[in-house]
Amino acid sequence: MPCESLTQSVCDLALGFGESEGSKMARPFGVALLVAGWDSKGPVLYHTDPSGTYTRFDAKAIGAGSEGAQTALQEWT
């Protein structure tokens, strides 16, 4: 399964989670995820947020200390 398709499926699950009557929850996972893989063009990295959206990055840091780490990563890319 292509990495972007997997990432889209995870985000669709998060977006659709609160649509049924029995489960009203705004953020079913409550976490950001990094999904890494490989496609026909090479390595890929996607960042998902708790709201169910995703963005492709060359390099991405999340979690505690991510601001400093992201700055360092931007110097390398």
CSV table of C-alpha atoms in Angstrom, one decimal:
chain,number,residue,atom,x,y,z
A,1,MET,CA,0.0,0.0,0.0
A,2,PRO,CA,1.5,3.4,-0.9
A,3,CYS,CA,2.5,5.5,2.0
A,4,GLU,CA,0.3,8.4,1.1
A,5,SER,CA,-2.7,6.1,0.8
A,6,LEU,CA,-2.0,4.7,4.2
A,7,THR,CA,-1.7,8.2,5.7
A,8,GLN,CA,-4.9,9.3,4.0
A,9,SER,CA,-6.7,6.3,5.4
A,10,VAL,CA,-5.6,7.1,8.9
A,11,CYS,CA,-6.7,10.7,8.5
A,12,ASP,CA,-10.0,9.6,7.1
A,13,LEU,CA,-10.5,7.4,10.1
A,14,ALA,CA,-9.8,10.4,12.4
A,15,LEU,CA,-12.1,12.7,10.4
A,16,GLY,CA,-15.0,10.2,10.3
A,17,PHE,CA,-14.7,9.0,13.9
A,18,GLY,CA,-17.2,11.5,15.3
A,19,GLU,CA,-19.8,11.1,12.6
A,20,SER,CA,-21.7,8.2,14.1
A,21,GLU,CA,-24.3,8.8,16.8
A,22,GLY,CA,-22.6,6.5,19.3
A,23,SER,CA,-19.2,8.1,19.3
A,24,LYS,CA,-18.8,11.8,19.6
A,25,MET,CA,-15.2,12.6,20.0
A,26,ALA,CA,-13.3,15.5,18.3
A,27,ARG,CA,-9.8,13.9,18.3
A,28,PRO,CA,-10.0,10.1,18.4
A,29,PHE,CA,-6.2,9.6,18.5
A,30,GLY,CA,-5.2,12.8,20.2
A,31,VAL,CA,-1.7,12.5,18.9
A,32,ALA,CA,0.4,13.7,15.9
A,33,LEU,CA,2.0,10.9,13.8
A,34,LEU,CA,4.9,10.6,11.5
A,35,VAL,CA,4.4,8.1,8.7
A,36,ALA,CA,7.5,7.2,6.7
A,37,GLY,CA,7.7,5.1,3.7
A,38,TRP,CA,9.0,4.7,0.2
A,39,ASP,CA,7.3,5.4,-3.2
A,40,SER,CA,8.5,5.4,-6.8
A,41,LYS,CA,10.3,8.7,-6.3
A,42,GLY,CA,12.1,7.7,-3.1
A,43,PRO,CA,11.6,8.2,0.6
A,44,VAL,CA,8.5,10.0,1.8
A,45,LEU,CA,7.5,11.4,5.2
A,46,TYR,CA,4.0,12.6,6.2
A,47,HIS,CA,3.0,14.4,9.4
A,48,THR,CA,-0.6,13.9,10.6
A,49,ASP,CA,-2.2,16.1,13.3
A,50,PRO,CA,-5.0,15.1,15.7
A,51,SER,CA,-7.6,16.9,13.5
A,52,GLY,CA,-7.1,14.4,10.7
A,53,THR,CA,-5.0,16.5,8.3
A,54,TYR,CA,-1.7,15.5,6.8
A,55,THR,CA,1.3,17.2,5.1
A,56,ARG,CA,4.3,15.8,3.3
A,57,PHE,CA,7.8,16.9,4.6
A,58,ASP,CA,11.4,16.2,3.8
A,59,ALA,CA,12.2,16.3,7.5
A,60,LYS,CA,9.9,16.9,10.5
A,61,ALA,CA,10.2,16.9,14.3
A,62,ILE,CA,7.3,16.4,16.7
A,63,GLY,CA,6.9,16.2,20.4
A,64,ALA,CA,8.9,17.8,23.3
A,65,GLY,CA,11.8,19.8,22.0
A,66,SER,CA,10.5,19.7,18.4
A,67,GLU,CA,11.0,23.4,17.8
A,68,GLY,CA,14.8,23.2,18.3
A,69,ALA,CA,15.0,20.0,16.5
A,70,GLN,CA,13.0,21.4,13.5
A,71,THR,CA,15.4,24.3,13.3
A,72,ALA,CA,18.3,21.9,13.1
A,73,LEU,CA,16.6,19.8,10.5
A,74,GLN,CA,15.9,22.8,8.3
A,75,GLU,CA,19.6,23.5,8.3
A,76,TRP,CA,20.2,20.1,6.8
A,77,THR,CA,17.5,20.1,4.1
